[in-house]
CSV table of C-alpha atoms in Angstrom, one decimal:
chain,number,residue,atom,x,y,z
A,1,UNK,CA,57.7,-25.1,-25.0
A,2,UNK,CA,54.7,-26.6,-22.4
A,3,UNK,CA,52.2,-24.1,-21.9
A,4,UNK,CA,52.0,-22.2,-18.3
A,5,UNK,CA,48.7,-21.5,-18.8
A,6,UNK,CA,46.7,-23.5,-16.1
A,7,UNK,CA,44.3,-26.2,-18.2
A,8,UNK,CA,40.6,-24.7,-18.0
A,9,UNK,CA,38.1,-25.1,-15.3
A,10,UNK,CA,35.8,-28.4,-16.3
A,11,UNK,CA,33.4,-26.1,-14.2
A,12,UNK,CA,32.9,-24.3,-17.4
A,13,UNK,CA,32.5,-27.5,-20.0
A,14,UNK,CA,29.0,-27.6,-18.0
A,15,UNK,CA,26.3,-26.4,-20.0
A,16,UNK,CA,24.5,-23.1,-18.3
A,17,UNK,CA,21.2,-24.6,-17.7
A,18,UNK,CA,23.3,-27.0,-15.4
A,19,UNK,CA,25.3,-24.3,-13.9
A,20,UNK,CA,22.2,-22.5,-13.1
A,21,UNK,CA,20.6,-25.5,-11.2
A,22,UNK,CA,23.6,-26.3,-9.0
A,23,UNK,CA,23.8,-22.3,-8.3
A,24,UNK,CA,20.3,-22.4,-7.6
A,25,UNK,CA,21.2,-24.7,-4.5
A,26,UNK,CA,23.0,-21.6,-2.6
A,27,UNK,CA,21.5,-19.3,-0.5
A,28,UNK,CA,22.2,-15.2,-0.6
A,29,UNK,CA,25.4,-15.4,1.4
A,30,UNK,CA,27.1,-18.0,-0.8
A,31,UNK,CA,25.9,-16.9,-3.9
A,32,UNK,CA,27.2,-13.5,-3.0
A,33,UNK,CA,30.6,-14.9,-2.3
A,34,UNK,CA,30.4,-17.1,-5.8
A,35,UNK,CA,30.1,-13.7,-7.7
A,36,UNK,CA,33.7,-12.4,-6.1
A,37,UNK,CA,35.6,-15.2,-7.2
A,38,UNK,CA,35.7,-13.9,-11.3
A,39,UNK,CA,33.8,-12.1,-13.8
A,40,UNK,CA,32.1,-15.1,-15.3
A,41,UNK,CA,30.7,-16.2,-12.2
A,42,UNK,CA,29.8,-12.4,-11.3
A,43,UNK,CA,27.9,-12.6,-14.2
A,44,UNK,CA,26.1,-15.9,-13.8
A,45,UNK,CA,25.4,-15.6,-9.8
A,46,UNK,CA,23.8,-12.7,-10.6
A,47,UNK,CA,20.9,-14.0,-12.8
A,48,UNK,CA,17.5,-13.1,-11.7
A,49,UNK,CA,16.5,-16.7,-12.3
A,50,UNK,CA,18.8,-17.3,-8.9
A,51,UNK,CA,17.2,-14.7,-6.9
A,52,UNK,CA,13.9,-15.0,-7.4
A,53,UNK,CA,13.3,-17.7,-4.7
A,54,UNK,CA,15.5,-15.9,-2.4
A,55,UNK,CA,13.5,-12.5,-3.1
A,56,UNK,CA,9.9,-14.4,-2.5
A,57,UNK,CA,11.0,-15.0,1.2
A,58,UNK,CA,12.2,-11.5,1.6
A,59,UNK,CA,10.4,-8.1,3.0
A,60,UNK,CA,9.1,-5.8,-0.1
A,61,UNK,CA,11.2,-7.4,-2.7
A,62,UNK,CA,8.8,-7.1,-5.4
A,63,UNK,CA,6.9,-10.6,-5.3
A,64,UNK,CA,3.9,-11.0,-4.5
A,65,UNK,CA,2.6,-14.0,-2.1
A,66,UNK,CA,0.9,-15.7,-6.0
A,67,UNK,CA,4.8,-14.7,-7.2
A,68,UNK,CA,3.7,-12.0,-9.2
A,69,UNK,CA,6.8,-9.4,-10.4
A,70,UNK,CA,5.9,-6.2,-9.3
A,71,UNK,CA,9.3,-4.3,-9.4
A,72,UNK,CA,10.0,-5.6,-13.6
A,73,UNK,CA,13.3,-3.9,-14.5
A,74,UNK,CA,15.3,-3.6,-10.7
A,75,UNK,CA,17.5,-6.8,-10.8
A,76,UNK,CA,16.0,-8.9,-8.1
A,77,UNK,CA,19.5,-9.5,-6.6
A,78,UNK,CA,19.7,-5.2,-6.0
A,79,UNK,CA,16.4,-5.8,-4.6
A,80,UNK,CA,17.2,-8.7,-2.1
A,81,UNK,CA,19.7,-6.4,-1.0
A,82,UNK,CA,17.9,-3.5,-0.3
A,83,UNK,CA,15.3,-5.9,1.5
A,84,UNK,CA,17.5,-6.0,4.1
A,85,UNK,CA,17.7,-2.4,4.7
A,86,UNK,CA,14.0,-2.5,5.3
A,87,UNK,CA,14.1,-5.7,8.0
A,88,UNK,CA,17.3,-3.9,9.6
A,89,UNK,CA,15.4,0.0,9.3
A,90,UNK,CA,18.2,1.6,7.6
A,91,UNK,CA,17.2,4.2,5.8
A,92,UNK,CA,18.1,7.9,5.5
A,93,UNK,CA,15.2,10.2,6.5
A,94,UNK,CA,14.1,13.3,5.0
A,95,UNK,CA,11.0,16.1,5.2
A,96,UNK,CA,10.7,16.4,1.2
A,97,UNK,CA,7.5,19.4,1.7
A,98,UNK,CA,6.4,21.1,4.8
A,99,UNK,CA,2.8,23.1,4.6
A,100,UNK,CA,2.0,25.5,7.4
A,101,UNK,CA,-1.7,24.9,8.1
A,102,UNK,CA,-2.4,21.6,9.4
A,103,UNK,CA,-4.4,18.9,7.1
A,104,UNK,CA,-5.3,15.2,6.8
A,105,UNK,CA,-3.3,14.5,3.6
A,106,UNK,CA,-3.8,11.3,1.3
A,107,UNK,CA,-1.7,10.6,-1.5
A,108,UNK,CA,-1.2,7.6,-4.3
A,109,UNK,CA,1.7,6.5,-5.8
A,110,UNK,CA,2.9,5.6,-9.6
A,111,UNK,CA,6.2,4.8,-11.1
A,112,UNK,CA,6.6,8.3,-12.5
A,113,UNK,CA,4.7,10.9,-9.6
A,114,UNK,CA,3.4,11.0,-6.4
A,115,UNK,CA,0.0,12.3,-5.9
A,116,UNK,CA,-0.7,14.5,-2.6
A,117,UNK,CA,-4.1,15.9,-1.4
A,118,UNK,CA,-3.5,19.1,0.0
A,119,UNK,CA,-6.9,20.5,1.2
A,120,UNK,CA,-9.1,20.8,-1.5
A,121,UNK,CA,-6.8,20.0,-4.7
A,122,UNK,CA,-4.7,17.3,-5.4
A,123,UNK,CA,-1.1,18.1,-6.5
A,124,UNK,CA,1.3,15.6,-8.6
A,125,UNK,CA,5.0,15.4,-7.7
A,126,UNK,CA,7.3,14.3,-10.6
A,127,UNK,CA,9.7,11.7,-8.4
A,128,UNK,CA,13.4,12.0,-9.3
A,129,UNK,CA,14.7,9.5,-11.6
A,130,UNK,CA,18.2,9.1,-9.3
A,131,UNK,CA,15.8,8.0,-6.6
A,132,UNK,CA,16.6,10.8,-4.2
A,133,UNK,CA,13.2,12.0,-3.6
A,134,UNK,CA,10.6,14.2,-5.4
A,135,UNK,CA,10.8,17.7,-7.0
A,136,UNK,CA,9.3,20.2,-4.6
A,137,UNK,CA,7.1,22.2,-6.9
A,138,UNK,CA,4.2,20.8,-8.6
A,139,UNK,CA,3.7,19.5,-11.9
A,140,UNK,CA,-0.2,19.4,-12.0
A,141,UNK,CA,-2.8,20.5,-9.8
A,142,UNK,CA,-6.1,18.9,-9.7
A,143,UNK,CA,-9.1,20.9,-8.7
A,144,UNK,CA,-12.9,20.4,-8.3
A,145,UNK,CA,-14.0,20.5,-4.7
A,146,UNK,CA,-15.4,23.6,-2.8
A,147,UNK,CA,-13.9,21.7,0.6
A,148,UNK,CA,-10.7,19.6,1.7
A,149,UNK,CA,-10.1,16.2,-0.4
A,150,UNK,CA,-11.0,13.4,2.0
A,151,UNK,CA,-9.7,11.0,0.0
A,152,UNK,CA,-8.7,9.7,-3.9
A,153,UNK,CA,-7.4,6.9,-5.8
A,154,UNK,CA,-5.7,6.8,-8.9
A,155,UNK,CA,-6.4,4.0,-11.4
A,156,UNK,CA,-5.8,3.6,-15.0
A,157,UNK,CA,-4.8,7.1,-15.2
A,158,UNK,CA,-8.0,8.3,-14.1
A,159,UNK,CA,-8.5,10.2,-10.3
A,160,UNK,CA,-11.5,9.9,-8.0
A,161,UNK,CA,-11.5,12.0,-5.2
A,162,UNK,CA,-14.3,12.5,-2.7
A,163,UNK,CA,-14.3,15.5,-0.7
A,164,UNK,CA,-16.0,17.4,2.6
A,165,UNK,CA,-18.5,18.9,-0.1
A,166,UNK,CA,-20.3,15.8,-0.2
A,167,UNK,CA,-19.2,15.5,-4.4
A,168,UNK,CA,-17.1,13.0,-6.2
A,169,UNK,CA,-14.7,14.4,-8.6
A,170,UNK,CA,-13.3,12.4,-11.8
A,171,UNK,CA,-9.9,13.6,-13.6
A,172,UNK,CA,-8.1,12.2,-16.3
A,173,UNK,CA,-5.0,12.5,-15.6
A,174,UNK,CA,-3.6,13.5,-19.3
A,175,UNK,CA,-5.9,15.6,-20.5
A,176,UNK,CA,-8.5,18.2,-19.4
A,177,UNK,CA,-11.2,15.9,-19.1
A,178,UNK,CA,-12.9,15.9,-15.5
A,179,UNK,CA,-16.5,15.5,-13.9
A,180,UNK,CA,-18.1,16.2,-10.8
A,181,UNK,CA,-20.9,14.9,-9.3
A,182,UNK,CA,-22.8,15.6,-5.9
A,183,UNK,CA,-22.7,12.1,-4.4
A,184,UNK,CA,-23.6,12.3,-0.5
A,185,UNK,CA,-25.5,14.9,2.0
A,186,UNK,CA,-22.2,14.7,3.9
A,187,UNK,CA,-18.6,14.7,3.6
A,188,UNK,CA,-17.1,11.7,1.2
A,189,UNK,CA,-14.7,10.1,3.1
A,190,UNK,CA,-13.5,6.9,1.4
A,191,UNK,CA,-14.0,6.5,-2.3
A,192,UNK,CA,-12.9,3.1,-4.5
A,193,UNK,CA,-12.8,2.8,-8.7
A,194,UNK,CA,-12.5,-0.1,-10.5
A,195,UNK,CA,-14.3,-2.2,-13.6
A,196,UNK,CA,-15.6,1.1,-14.5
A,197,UNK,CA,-17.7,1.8,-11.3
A,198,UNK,CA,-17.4,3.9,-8.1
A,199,UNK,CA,-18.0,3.0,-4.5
A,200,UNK,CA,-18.4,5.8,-1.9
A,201,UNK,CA,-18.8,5.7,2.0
A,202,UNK,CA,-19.7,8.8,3.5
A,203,UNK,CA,-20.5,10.5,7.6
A,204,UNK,CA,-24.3,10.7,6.0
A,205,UNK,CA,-24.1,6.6,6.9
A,206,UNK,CA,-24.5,5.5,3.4
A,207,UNK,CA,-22.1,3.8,1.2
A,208,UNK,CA,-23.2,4.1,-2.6
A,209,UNK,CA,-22.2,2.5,-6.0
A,210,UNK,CA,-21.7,4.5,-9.1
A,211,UNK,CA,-21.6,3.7,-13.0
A,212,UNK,CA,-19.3,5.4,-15.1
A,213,UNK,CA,-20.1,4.0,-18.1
A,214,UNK,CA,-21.2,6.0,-21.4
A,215,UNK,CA,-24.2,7.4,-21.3
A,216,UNK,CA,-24.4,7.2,-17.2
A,217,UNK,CA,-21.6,8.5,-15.9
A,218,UNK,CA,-22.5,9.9,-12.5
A,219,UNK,CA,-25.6,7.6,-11.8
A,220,UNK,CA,-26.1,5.8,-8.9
A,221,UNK,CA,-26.8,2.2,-9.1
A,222,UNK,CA,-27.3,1.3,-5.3
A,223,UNK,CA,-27.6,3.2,-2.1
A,224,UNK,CA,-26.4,1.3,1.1
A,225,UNK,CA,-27.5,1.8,4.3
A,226,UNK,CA,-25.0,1.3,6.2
A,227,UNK,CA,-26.3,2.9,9.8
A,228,UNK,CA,-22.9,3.8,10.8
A,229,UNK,CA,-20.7,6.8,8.9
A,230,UNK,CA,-18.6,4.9,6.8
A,231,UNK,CA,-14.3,5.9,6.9
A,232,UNK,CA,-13.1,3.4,4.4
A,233,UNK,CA,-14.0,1.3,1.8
A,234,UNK,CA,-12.3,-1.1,-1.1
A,235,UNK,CA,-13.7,-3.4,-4.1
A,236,UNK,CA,-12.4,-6.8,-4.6
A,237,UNK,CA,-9.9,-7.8,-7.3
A,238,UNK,CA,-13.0,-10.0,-8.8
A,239,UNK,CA,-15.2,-7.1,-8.8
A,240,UNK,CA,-18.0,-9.1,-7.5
A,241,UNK,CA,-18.0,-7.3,-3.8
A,242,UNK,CA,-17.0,-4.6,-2.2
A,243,UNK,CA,-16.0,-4.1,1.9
A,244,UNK,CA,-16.8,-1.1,4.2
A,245,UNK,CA,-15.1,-0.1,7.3
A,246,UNK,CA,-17.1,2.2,9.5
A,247,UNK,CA,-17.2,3.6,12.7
A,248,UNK,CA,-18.7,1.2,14.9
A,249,UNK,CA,-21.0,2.9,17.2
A,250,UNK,CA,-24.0,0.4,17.0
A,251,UNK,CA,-24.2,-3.0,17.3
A,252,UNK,CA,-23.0,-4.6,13.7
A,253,UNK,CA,-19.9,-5.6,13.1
A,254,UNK,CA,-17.6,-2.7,11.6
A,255,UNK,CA,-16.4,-4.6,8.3
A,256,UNK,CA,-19.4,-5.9,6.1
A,257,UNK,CA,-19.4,-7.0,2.2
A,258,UNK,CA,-21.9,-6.3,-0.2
A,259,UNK,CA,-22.9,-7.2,-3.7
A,260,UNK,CA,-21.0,-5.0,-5.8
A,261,UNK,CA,-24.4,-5.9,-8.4
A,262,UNK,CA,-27.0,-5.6,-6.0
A,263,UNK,CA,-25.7,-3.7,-3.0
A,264,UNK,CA,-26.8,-6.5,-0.6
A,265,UNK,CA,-25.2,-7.5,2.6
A,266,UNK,CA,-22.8,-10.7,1.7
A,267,UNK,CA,-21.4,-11.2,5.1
A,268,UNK,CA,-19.8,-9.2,8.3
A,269,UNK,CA,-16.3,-9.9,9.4
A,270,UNK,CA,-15.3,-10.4,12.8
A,271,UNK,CA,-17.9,-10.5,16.4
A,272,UNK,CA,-15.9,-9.4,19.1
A,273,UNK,CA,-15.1,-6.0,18.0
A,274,UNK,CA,-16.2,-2.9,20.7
A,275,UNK,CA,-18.3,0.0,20.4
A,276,UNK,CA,-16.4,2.8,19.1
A,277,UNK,CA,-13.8,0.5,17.3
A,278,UNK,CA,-14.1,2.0,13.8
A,279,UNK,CA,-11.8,0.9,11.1
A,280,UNK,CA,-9.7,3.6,9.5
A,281,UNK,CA,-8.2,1.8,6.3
A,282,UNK,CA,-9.1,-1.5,4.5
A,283,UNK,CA,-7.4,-3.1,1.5
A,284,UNK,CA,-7.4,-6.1,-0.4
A,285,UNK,CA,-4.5,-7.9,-1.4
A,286,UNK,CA,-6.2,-10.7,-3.0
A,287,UNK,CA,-10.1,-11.8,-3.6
A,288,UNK,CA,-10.1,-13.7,-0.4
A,289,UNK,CA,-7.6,-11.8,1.8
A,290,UNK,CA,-7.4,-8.7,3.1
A,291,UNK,CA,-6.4,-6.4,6.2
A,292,UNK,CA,-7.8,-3.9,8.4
A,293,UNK,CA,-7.1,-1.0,10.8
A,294,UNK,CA,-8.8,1.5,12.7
A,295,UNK,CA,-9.3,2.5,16.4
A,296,UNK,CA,-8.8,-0.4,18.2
A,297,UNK,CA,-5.3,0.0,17.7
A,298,UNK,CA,-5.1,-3.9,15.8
A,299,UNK,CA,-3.9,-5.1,12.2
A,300,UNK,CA,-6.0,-7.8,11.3
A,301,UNK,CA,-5.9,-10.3,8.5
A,302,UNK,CA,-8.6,-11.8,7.5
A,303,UNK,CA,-9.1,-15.3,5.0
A,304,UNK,CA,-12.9,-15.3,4.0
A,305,UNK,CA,-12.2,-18.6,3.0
A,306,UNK,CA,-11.3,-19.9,6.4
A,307,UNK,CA,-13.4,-17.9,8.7
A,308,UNK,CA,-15.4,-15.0,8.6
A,309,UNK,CA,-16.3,-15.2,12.2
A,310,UNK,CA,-12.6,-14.2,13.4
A,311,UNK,CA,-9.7,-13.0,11.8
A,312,UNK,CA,-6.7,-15.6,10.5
A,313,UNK,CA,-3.8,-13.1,12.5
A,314,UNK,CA,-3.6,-10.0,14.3
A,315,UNK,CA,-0.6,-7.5,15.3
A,316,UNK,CA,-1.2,-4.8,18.4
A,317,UNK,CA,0.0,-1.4,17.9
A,318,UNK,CA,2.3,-1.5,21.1
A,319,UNK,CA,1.7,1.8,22.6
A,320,UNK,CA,-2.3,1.7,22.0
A,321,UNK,CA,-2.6,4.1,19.5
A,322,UNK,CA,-5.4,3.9,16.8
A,323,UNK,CA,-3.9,3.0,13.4
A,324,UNK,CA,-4.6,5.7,10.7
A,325,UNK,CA,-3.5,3.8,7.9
A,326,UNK,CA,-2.1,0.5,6.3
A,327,UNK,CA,-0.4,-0.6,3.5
A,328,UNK,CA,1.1,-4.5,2.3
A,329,UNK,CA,3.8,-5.6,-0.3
A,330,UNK,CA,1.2,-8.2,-1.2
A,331,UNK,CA,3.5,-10.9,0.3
A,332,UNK,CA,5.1,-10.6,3.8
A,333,UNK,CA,5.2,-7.0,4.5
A,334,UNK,CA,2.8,-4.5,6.2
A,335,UNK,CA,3.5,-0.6,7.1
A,336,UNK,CA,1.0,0.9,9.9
A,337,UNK,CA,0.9,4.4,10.7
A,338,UNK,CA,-0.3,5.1,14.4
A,339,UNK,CA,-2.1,8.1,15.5
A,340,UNK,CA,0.4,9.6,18.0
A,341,UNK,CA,4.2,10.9,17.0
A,342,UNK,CA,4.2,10.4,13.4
A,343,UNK,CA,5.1,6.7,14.2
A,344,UNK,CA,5.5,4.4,11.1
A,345,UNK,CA,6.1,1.1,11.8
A,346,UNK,CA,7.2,-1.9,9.7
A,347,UNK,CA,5.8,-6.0,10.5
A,348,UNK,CA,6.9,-9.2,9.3
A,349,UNK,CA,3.8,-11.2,8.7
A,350,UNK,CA,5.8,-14.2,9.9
A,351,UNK,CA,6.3,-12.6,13.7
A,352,UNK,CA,3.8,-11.3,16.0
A,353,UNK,CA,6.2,-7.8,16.9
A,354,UNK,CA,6.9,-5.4,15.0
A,355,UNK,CA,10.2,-5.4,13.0
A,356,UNK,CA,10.8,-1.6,12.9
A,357,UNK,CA,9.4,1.7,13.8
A,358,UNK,CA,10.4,5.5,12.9
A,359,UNK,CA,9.1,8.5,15.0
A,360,UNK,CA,8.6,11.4,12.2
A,361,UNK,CA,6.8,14.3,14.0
A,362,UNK,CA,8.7,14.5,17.9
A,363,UNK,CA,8.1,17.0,19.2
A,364,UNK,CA,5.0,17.6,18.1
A,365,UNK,CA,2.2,14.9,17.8
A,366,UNK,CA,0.8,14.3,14.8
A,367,UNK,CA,-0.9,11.0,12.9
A,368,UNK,CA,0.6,9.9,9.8
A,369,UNK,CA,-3.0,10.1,7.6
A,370,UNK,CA,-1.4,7.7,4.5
A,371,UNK,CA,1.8,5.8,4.0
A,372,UNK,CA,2.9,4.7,0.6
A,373,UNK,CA,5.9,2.8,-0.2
A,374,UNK,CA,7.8,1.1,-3.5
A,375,UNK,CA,11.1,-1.0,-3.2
A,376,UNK,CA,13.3,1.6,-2.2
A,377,UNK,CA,11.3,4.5,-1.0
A,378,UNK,CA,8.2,5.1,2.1
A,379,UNK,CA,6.3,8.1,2.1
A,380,UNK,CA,4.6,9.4,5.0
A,381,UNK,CA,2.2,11.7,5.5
A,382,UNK,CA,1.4,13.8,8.5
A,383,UNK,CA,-0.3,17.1,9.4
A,384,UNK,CA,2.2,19.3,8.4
A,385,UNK,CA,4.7,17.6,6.4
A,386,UNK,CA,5.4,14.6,4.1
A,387,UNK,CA,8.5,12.5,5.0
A,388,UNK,CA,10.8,10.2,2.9
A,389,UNK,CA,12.6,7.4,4.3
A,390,UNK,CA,15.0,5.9,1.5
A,391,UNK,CA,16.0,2.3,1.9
A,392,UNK,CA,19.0,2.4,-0.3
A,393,UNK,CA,21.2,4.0,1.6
């Protein structure tokens, strides 16, 4: 007897690689809808190789602006998803630690902890594995300074910190190895590590570079005068230069480079900034771009190969508050955080408003000192208390 069996799809007498390239045609709603029609097709419209380009256009998907893969294991498809939870702001908010003494917190992030300065000692928070937030109790404490933690970074499993005491402290982060070093006459606020040296701004209007390499750790290569104290300060990815933000109260621009091998002045950024304007946070996101934030309540972006005379684009915090602190997914995203109300708010690099914004500290006001965010999760941290906003839900 005839078969009722219907004959098969000549969809599937296609080779994959063609498949893949007509699939590759759809955009997120279609190849969505592709994936419900049967397994096979679940399977295929979900290839990373097919949402890649859709992820690259998307807010904190992973990607960088060069297409770097900075999320490698999290199908991109989950991620494109969750993307637009961050361009919508739906997220489920939570205070994950409260202290009861106010401080100016700074923390760093890695795929396994979150690192928290609270005055002087830095803890580490193992992050849950479900994503649901952090452990509350402290898996390592970091010690060293006689006063509060200004701020630290972590790199290559190694923390620098530079505190009100004027030292810089080095731990390794497994092991018990760690070294302190008096570094400035004043407080330390910004320190940066990379390419085995140090460079440290500090209220004593100097920003110095430091060798850590055997034989001379500790000794400093080059003392800049910068004659302004200096808040914050970041190396390039070509470890060639390094930028400082300071506080603006003469007349030089806020945001100079120097030679990160001879500590000379390179070039200032920017002319029309005024007196009192100091930038808060600077960060690179490539050799030749980078942002900046600070009292005059602007983001700026800045392309040293265009310009160095004025900035390539600028966002204004809408309810003139100075900006405490950035941070960028590298591609399309930046997160600000304002000085008034815990306010946190989310920019698409593509508009010229903001996309999003989350008041964390009403009733009370209160900056938010450092923001740190992955795919899924922001952290936020004010006087009191470190928030969570989780973007999966």
């Amino acid at each position: 007897p005839p078969s009722s069996s219907p004959p098969p799809s000549p969809l599937w007498a296609l080779p994959e690689e063609l498949l893949l390239l007509i699939c590759s045609y759809l955009d997120a709603q279609a190849l969505g809808r592709l994936g419900q029609v049967c397994r096979r097709l679940r399977f295929l419209s979900s290839r990373d190789l097919l949402w890649r380009r859709i992820a690259r256009g998307c807010l904190n998907s992973g990607f960088t602006q060069l297409g770097t893969d900075l999320a490698a294991g999290i199908p991109v498809k989950e991620r494109v998803k969750v993307s637009q939870n961050w361009r919508h702001g739906r997220c489920q908010r939570e205070t994950v630690l409260k202290w009861k003494c106010n401080l100016m917190p700074w923390m760093e992030l890695d795929g396994e902890y979150l690192y928290l300065s609270q005055a002087e000692n830095i803890q580490a928070y193992r992050l849950c594995p479900d994503g649901t937030g952090l452990q509350r109790h402290p898996q390592a404490i970091f010690s060293g300074h006689q006063e509060d933690v200004c701020r630290f970074v972590l790199v290559n499993s190694h923390i620098v910190s530079g505190g009100g005491d004027g030292n810089i402290v080095l731990h390794k982060i497994h092991g018990s190895y760690s070294f302190k070093f008096s570094a400035h006459e004043q407080e330390v606020n910004c320190v940066d590590f990379q390419g085995g040296l140090i460079v440290s701004g500090s209220r004593d209007r100097t920003a110095k570079v430091w060798s850590l390499s055997a034989g001379r750790v500790g000794q400093c290569l080059h003392t800049v005068q910068t004659e302004d104290r200096v808040w914050s300060i970041a190396i390039s990815p070509l470890l060639s230069s390094f930028v400082t933000g300071t506080a603006c109260c003469g007349h030089t621009s806020p945001l100079r480079i120097w030679d990160l091998e001879s500590g000379q002045l390179l070039t200032c950024l920017g002319t029309d900034f005024h007196r009192g304007a100091g930038v808060l946070d600077v960060l690179y996101e490539t050799p030749s771009l980078l942002l900046s934030c600070g009292y005059d309540t602007y983001i700026r972006y800045w392309d040293i190969r265009t310009s160095t005379r004025k900035c390539v684009q600028e966002w204004e915090e809408p309810h003139d508050s100075a900006l405490y602190c950035i941070r960028s997914d590298k591609n399309h995203m930046i997160a600000s955080g304002s000085s008034y109300y815990g306010v946190v708010r989310l920019w698409d690099k593509r508009q010229t408003r903001c996309l999003q914004s989350f008041h964390l500290s009403s009733p009370t006001s209160s900056p938010v000192y450092c923001l740190r965010f992955s795919t899924t999760h922001l952290y936020a941290a004010l006087a009191s208390a470190l928030h969570v906003l989780d973007f999966t839900a």
